PDB file of C-alpha atoms and ligand atoms in Angstrom:
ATOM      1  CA  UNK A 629      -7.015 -16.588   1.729  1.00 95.00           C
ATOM      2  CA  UNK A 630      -9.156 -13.605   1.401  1.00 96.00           C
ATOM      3  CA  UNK A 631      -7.279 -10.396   3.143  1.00 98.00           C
ATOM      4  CA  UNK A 632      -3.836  -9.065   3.600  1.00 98.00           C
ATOM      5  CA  UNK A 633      -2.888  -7.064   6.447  1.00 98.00           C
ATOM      6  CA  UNK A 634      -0.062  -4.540   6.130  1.00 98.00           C
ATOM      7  CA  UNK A 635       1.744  -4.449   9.782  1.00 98.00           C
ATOM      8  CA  UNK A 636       5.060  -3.220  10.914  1.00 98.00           C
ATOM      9  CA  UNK A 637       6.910  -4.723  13.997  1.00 97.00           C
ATOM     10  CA  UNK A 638       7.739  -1.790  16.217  1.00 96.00           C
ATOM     11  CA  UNK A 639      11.484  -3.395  16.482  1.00 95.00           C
ATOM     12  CA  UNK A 640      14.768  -3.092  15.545  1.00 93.00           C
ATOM     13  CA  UNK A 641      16.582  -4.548  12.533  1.00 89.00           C
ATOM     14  CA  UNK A 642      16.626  -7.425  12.523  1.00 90.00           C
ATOM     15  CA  UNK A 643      14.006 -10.674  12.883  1.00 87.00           C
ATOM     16  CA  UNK A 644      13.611 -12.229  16.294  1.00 91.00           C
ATOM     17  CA  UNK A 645      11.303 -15.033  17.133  1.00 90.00           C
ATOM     18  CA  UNK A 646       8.118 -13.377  18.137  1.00 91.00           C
ATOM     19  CA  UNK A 647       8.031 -11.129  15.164  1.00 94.00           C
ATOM     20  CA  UNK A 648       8.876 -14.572  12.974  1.00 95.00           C
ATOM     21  CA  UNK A 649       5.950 -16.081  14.956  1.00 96.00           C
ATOM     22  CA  UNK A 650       3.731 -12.941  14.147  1.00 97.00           C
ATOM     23  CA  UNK A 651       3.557 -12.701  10.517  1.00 98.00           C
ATOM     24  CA  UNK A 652       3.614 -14.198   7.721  1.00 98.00           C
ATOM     25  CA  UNK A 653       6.917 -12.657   5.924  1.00 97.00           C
ATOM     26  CA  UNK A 654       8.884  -9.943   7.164  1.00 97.00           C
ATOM     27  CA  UNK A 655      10.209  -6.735   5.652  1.00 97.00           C
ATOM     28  CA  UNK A 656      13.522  -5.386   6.409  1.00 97.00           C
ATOM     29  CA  UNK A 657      14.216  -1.913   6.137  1.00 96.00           C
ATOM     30  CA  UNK A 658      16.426  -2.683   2.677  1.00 96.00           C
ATOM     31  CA  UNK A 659      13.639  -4.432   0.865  1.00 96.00           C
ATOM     32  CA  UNK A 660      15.090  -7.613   1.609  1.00 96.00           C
ATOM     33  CA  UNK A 661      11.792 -10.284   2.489  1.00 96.00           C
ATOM     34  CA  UNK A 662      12.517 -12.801   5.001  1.00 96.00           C
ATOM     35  CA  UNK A 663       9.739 -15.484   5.640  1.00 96.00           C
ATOM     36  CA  UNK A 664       7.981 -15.820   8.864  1.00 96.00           C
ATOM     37  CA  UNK A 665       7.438 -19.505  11.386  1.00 96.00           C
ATOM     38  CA  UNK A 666       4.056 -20.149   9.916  1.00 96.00           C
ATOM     39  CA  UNK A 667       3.213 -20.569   6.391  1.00 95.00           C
ATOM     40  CA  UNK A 668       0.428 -18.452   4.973  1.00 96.00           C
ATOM     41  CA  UNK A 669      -2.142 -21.839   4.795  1.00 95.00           C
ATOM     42  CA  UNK A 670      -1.710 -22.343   8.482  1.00 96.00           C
ATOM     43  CA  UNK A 671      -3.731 -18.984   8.599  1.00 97.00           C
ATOM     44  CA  UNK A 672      -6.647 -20.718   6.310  1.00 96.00           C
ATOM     45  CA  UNK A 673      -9.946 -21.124   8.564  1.00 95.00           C
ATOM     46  CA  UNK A 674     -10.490 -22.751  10.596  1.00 95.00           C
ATOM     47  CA  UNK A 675      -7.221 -21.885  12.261  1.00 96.00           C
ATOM     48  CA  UNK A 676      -6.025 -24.401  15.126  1.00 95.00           C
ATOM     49  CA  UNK A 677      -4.722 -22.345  18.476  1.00 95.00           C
ATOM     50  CA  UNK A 678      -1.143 -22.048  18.682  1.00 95.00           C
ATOM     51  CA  UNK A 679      -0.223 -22.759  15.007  1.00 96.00           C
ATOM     52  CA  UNK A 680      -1.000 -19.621  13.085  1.00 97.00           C
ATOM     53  CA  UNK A 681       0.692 -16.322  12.727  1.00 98.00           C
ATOM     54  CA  UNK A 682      -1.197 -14.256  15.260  1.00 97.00           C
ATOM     55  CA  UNK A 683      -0.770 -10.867  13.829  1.00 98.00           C
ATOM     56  CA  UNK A 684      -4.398  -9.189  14.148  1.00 98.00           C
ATOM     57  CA  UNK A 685      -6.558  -9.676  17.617  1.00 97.00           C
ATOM     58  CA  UNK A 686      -9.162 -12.104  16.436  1.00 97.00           C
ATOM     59  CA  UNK A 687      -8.879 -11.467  12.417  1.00 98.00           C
ATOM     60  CA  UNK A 688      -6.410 -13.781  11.793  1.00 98.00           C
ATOM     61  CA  UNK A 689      -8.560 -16.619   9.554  1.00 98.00           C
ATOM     62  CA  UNK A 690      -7.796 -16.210   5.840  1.00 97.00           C
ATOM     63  CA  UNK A 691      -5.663 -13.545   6.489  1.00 98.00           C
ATOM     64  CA  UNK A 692      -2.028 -12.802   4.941  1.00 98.00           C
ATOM     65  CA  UNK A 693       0.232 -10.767   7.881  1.00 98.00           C
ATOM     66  CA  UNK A 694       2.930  -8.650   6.237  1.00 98.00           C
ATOM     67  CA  UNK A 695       5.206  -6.584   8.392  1.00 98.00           C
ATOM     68  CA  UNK A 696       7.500  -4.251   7.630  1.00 98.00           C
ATOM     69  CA  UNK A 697      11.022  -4.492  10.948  1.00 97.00           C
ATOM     70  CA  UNK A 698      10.904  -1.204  11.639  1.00 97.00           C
ATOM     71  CA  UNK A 699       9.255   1.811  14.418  1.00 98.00           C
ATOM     72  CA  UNK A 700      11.533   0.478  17.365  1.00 97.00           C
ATOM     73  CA  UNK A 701      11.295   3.179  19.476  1.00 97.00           C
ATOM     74  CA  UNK A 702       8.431   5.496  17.467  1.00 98.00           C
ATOM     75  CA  UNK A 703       6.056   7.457  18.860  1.00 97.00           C
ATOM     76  CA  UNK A 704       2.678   7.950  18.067  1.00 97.00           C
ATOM     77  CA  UNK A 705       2.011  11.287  19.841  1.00 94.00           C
ATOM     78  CA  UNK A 706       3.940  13.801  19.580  1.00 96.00           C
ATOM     79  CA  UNK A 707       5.281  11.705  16.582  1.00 97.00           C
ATOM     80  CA  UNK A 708       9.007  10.375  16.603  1.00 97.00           C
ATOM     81  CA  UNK A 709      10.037   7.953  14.300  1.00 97.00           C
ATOM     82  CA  UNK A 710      12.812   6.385  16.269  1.00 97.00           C
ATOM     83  CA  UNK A 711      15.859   4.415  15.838  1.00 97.00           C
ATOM     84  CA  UNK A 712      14.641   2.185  12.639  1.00 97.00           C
ATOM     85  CA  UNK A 713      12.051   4.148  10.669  1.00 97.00           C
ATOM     86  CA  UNK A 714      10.394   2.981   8.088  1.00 97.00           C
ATOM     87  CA  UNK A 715      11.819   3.301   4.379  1.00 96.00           C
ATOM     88  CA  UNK A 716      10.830   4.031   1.214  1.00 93.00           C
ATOM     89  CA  UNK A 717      12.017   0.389   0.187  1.00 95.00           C
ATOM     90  CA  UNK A 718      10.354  -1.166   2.264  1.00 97.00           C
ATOM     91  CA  UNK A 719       7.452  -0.254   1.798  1.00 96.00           C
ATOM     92  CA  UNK A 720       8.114  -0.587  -1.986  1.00 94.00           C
ATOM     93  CA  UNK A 721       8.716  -4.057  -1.052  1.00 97.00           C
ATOM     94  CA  UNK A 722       5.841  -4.760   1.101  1.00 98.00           C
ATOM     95  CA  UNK A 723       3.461  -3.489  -1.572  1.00 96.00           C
ATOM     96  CA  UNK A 724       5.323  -5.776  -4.137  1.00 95.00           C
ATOM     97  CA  UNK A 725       4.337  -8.964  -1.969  1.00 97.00           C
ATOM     98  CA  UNK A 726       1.184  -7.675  -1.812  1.00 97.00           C
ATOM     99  CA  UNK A 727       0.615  -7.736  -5.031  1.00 93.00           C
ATOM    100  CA  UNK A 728       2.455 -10.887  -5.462  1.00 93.00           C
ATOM    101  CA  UNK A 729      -0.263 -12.461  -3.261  1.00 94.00           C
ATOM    102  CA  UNK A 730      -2.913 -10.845  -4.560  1.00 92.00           C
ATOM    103  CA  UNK A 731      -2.181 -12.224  -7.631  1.00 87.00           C
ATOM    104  CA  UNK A 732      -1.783 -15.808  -6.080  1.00 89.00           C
ATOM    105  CA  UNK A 733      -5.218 -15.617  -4.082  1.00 91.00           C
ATOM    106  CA  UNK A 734      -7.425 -14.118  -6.516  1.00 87.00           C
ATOM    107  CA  UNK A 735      -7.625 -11.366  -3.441  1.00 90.00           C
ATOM    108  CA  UNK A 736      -9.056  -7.577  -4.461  1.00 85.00           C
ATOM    109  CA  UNK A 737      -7.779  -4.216  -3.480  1.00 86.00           C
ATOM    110  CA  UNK A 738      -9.927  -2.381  -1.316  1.00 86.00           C
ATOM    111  CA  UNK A 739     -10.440  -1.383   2.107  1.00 89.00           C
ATOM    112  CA  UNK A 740     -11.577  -4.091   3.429  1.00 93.00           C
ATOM    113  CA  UNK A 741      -9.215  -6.823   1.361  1.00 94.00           C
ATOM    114  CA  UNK A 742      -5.930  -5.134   1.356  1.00 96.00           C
ATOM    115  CA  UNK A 743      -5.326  -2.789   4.505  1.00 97.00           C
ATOM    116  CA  UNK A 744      -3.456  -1.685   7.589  1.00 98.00           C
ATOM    117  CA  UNK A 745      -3.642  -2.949  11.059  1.00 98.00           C
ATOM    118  CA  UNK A 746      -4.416   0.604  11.488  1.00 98.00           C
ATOM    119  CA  UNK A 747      -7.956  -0.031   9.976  1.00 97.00           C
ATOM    120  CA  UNK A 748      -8.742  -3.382  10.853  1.00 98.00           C
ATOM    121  CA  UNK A 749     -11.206  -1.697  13.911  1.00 97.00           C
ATOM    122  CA  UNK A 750     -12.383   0.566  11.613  1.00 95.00           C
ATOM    123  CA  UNK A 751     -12.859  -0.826   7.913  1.00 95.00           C
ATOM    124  CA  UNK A 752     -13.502  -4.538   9.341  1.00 96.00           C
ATOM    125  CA  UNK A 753     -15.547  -3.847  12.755  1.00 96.00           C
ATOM    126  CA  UNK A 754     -12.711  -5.864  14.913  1.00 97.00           C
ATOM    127  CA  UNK A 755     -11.488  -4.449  17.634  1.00 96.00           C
ATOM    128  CA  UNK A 756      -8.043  -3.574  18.448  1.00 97.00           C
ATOM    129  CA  UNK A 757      -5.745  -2.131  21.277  1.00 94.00           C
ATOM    130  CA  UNK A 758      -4.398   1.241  19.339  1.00 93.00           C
ATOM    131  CA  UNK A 759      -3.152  -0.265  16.457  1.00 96.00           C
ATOM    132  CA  UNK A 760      -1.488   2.622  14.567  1.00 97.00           C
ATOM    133  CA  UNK A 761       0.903   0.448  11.623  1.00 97.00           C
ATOM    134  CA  UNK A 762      -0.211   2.495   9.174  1.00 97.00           C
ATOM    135  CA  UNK A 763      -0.742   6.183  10.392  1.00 96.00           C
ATOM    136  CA  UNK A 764       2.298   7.637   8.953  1.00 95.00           C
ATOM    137  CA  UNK A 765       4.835   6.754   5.846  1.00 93.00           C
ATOM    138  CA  UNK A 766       8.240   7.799   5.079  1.00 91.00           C
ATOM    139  CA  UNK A 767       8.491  11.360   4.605  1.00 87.00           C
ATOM    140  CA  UNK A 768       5.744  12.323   6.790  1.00 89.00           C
ATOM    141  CA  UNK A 769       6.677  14.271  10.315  1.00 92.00           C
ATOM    142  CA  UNK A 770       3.180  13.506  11.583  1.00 93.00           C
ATOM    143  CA  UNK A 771       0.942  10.734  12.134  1.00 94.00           C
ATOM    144  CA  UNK A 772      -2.493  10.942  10.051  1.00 91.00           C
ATOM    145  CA  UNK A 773      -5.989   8.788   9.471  1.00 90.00           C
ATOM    146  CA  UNK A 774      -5.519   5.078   8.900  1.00 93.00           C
ATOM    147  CA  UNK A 775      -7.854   4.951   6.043  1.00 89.00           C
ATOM    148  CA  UNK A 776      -6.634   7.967   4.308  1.00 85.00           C
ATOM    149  CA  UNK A 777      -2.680   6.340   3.956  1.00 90.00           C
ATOM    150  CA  UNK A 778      -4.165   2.606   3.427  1.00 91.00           C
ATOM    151  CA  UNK A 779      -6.120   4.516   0.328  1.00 85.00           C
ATOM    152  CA  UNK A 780      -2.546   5.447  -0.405  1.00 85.00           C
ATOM    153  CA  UNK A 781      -0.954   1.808  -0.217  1.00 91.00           C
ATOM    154  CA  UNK A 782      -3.607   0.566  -2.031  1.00 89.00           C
ATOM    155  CA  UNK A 783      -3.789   3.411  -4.905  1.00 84.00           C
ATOM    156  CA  UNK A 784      -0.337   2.445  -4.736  1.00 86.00           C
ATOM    157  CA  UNK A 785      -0.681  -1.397  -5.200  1.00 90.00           C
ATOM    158  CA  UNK A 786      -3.645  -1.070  -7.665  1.00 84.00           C
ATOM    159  CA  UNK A 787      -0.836   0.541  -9.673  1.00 80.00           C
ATOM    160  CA  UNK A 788       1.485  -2.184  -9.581  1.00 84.00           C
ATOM    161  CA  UNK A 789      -1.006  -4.833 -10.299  1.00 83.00           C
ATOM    162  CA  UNK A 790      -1.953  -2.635 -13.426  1.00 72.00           C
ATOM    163  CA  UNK A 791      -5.015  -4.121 -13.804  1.00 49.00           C
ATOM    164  CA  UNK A 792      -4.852  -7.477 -12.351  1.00 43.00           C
ATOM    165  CA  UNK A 793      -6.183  -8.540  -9.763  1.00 38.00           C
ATOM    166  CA  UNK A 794      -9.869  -6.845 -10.433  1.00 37.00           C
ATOM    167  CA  UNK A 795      -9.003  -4.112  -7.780  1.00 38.00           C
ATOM    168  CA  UNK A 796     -12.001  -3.185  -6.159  1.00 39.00           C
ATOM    169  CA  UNK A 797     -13.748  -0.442  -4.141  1.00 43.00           C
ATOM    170  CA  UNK A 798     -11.903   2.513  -3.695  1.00 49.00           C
ATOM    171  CA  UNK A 799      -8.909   1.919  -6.472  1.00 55.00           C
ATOM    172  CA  UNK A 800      -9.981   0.974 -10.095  1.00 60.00           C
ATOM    173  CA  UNK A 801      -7.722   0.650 -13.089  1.00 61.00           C
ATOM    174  CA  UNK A 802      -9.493   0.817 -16.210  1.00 65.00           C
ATOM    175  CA  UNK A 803      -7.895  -2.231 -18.559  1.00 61.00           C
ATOM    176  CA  UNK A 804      -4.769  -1.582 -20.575  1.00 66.00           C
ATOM    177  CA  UNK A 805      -5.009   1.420 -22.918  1.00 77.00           C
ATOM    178  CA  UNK A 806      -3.661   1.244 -26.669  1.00 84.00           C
ATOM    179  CA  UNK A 807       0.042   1.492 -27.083  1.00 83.00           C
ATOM    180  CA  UNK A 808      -0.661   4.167 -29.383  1.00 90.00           C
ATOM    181  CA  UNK A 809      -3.057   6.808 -26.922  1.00 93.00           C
ATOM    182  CA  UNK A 810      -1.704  10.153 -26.147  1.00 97.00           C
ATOM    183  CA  UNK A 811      -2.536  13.029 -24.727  1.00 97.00           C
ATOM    184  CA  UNK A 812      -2.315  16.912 -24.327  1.00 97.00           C
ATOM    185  CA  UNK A 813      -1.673  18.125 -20.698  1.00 97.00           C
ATOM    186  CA  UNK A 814      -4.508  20.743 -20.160  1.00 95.00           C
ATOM    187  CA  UNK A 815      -3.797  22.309 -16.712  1.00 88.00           C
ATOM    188  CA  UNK A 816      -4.893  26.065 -15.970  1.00 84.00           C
ATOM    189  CA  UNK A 817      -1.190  26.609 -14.741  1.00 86.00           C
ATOM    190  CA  UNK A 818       1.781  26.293 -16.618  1.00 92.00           C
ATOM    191  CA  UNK A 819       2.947  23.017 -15.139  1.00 94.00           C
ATOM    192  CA  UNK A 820       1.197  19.831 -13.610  1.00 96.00           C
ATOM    193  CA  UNK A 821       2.208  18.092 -11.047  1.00 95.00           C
ATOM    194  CA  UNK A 822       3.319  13.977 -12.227  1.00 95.00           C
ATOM    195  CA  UNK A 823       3.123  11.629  -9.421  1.00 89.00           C
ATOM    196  CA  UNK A 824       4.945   8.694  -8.164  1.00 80.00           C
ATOM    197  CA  UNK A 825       1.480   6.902  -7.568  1.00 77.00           C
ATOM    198  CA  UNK A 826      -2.168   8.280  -7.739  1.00 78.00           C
ATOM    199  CA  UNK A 827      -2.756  10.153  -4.657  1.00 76.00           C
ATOM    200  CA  UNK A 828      -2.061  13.855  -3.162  1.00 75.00           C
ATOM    201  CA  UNK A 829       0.462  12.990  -0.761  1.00 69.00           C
ATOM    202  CA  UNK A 830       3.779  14.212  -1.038  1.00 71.00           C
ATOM    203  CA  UNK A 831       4.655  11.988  -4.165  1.00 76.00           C
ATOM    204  CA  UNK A 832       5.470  15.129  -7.206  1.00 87.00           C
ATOM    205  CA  UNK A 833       8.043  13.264  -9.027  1.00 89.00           C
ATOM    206  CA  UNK A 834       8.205  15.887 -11.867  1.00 95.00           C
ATOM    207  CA  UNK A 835       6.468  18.638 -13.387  1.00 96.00           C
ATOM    208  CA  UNK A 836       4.839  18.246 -17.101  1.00 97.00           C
ATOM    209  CA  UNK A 837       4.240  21.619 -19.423  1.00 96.00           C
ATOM    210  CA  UNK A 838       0.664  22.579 -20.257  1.00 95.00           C
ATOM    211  CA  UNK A 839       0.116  21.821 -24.165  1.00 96.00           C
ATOM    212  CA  UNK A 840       2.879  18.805 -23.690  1.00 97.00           C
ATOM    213  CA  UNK A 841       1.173  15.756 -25.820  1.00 97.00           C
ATOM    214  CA  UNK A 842       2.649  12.524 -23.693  1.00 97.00           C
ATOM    215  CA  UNK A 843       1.635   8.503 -24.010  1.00 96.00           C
ATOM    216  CA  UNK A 844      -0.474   7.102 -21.781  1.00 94.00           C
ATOM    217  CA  UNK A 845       0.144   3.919 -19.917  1.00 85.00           C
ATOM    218  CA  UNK A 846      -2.901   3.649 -17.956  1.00 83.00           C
ATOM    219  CA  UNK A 847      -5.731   4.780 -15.744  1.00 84.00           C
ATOM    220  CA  UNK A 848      -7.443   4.375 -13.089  1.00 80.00           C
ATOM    221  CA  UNK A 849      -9.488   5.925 -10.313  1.00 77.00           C
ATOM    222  CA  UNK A 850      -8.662   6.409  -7.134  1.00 73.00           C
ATOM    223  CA  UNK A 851     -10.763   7.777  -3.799  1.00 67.00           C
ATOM    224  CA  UNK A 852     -12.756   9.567  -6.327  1.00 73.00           C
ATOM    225  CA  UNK A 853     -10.529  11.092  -8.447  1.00 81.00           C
ATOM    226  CA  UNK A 854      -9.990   9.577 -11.981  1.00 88.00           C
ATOM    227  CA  UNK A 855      -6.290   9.564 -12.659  1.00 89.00           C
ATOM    228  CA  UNK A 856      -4.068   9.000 -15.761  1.00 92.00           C
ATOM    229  CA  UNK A 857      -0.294   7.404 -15.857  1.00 89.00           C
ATOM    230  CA  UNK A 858       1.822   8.500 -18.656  1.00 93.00           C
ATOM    231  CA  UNK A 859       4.917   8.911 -19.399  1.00 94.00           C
ATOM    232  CA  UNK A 860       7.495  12.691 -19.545  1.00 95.00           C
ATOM    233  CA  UNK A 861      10.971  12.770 -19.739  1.00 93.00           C
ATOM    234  CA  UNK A 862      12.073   8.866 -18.924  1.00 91.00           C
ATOM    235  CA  UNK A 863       9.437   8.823 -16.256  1.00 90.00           C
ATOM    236  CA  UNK A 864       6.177   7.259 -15.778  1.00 86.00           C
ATOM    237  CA  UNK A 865       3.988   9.022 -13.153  1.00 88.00           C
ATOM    238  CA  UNK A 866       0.213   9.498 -12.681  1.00 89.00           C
ATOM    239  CA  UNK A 867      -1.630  13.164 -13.515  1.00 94.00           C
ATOM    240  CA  UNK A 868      -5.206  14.295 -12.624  1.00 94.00           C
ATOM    241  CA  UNK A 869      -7.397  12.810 -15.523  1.00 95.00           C
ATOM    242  CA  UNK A 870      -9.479  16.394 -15.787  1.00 93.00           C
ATOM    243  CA  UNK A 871      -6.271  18.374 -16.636  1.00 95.00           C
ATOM    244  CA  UNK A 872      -5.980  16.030 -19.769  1.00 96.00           C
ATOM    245  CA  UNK A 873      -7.566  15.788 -22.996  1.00 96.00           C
ATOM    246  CA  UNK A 874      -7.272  13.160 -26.400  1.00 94.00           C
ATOM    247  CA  UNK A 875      -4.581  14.067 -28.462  1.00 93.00           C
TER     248      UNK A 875
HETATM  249 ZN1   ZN B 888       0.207  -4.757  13.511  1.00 55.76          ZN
END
C-alpha cells in the first residue's frame, strides 16, 4: 500500500453500510475506530470492480481510506458545521491510525503519501467532484486551503511517528536528540508561544519565559519552518527553532 487518504463521511453518528463499504476503518466522533467491509489488501492493485473500498474517484489502488463519521449536515459555503462536527478526538484518532499504518506499510508523510480527499485533485492530479474533507478542523469557523490543513495533519502525524517512518517532503524530524540537550528560549518578547503540534494554527498550548532553559525532545521541520519540541511545566509542545539557542 503506498498512500493514505484522510476522508470524513458527511453523516451522522453512527456507521451505516455505504460508509462501511467506503473506507477502510471508520472514526467515530469519540475516538472509538470501527473497521470498514473491505480489508485494506482488497485495495492492493490491481483492484477487482466491486470488491474494494471505493473512497477516492479513480485513486483507490494502494490506497488506505480513513474517515472520520462526522459533517452530517455541514456546509461548505457560508461554513456550518452541522449536527455531528468533527472533534478534536477524532481526529487525534485518525492521525493515530495513520501512523499506525504508516508504520505497517513502510508509507512516508508528505503530500502526496499521506493527505486529504481535499487534495487528491490537487497534490495527485486526479480529479474529483468538490471534495472538501479536509478544508476545515475543529476549532475553525471557516473553511480554508486543502493543502495548507493536510500540512497540518501531517506536521501533526510526523510528530507522532517521531521519527519513524522516514517522513518525507514537507515534514522532517531530525532523529532522536540526546536525553541530556537543553535549551534557552530566546524570543524578542517576553513569552513564546508552545504548541500542541508544529504549525501556526490555533494550537498555543502554553506560553514559555524568554531566558527559560527547557529539554528538548525533538525536532523537526515543517512547511519551511524548523521547529523544536520540548518540554515546560508537565507539557511537551513544539517552539519556533530560531527563538532557541544551546544551553
Ligand atoms: Zn472523501
Amino acid at each position: 500500500m503506498k498512500r493514505i487518504h484522510w476522508h470524513w463521511t458527511a453523516g451522522a453518528v453512527g456507521m451505516i453500510g455505504m460508509e462501511a463499504d467506503s473506507y477502510h476503518e471508520i472514526v467515530q466522533p469519540n475516538g472509538t475506530v470501527q473497521p470498514g467491509t473491505w480489508p485494506i489488501e482488497a485495495n492492493r492493485a490491481p483492484i477487482t470492480p466491486g470488491r474494494y473500498a471505493a473512497h477516492t474517484l479513480n485513486a483507490n489502488s494502494d490506497a488506505i481510506g480513513i474517515s472520520c463519521d462526522a459533517m452530517a449536515g455541514a456546509q461548505e459555503r457560508p461554513f456550518v458545521w452541522g449536527s455531528n462536527p468533527l472533534t478534536e478526538v477524532q481526529i487525534d484518532a485518525m492521525l493515530q491510525r495513520t501512523a499506525h499504518w504508516c508504520r505497517v506499510y513502510g508509507i512516508p508523510v508528505s503530500r502526496t503519501t499521506t493527505l486529504s480527499h481535499a487534495e487528491v485533485q490537487r497534490n495527485l492530479g486526479v480529479r474529483q467532484r468538490n471534495k472538501w474533507d479536509f478544508t476545515v478542523l475543529p476549532g475553525m469557523t471557516a473553511v480554508a486551503d486543502p493543502v495548507a490543513i493536510g500540512d497540518q495533519l501531517r506536521a501533526r502525524l510526523a510528530a507522532m511517528l517521531g521519527g519513524q517512518g522516514a517522513p518525507a517532503g514537507t515534514c522532517e524530524i531530525e532523529p532522536a536528540v540526546p536525553a541530556s540537550e537543553r535549551v534557552r528560549i530566546t524570543t524578542f518578547g517576553s513569552h513564546l508561544n508552545l504548541r500542541r503540534w508544529p504549525s501556526f494554527a490555533d494550537n498555543v498550548i502554553a506560553t514559555i519565559p524568554g531566558g527559560a532553559v527547557v529539554p528538548v525532545q525533538r525536532r523537526g521541520s515543517f512547511a519551511g519552518t524548523a521547529w523544536t519540541c520540548v518540554k515546560h511545566a508537565g507539557r511537551e509542545g513544539w517552539v519556533v527553532s530560531s527563538f532557541t539557542t544551546p544551553a
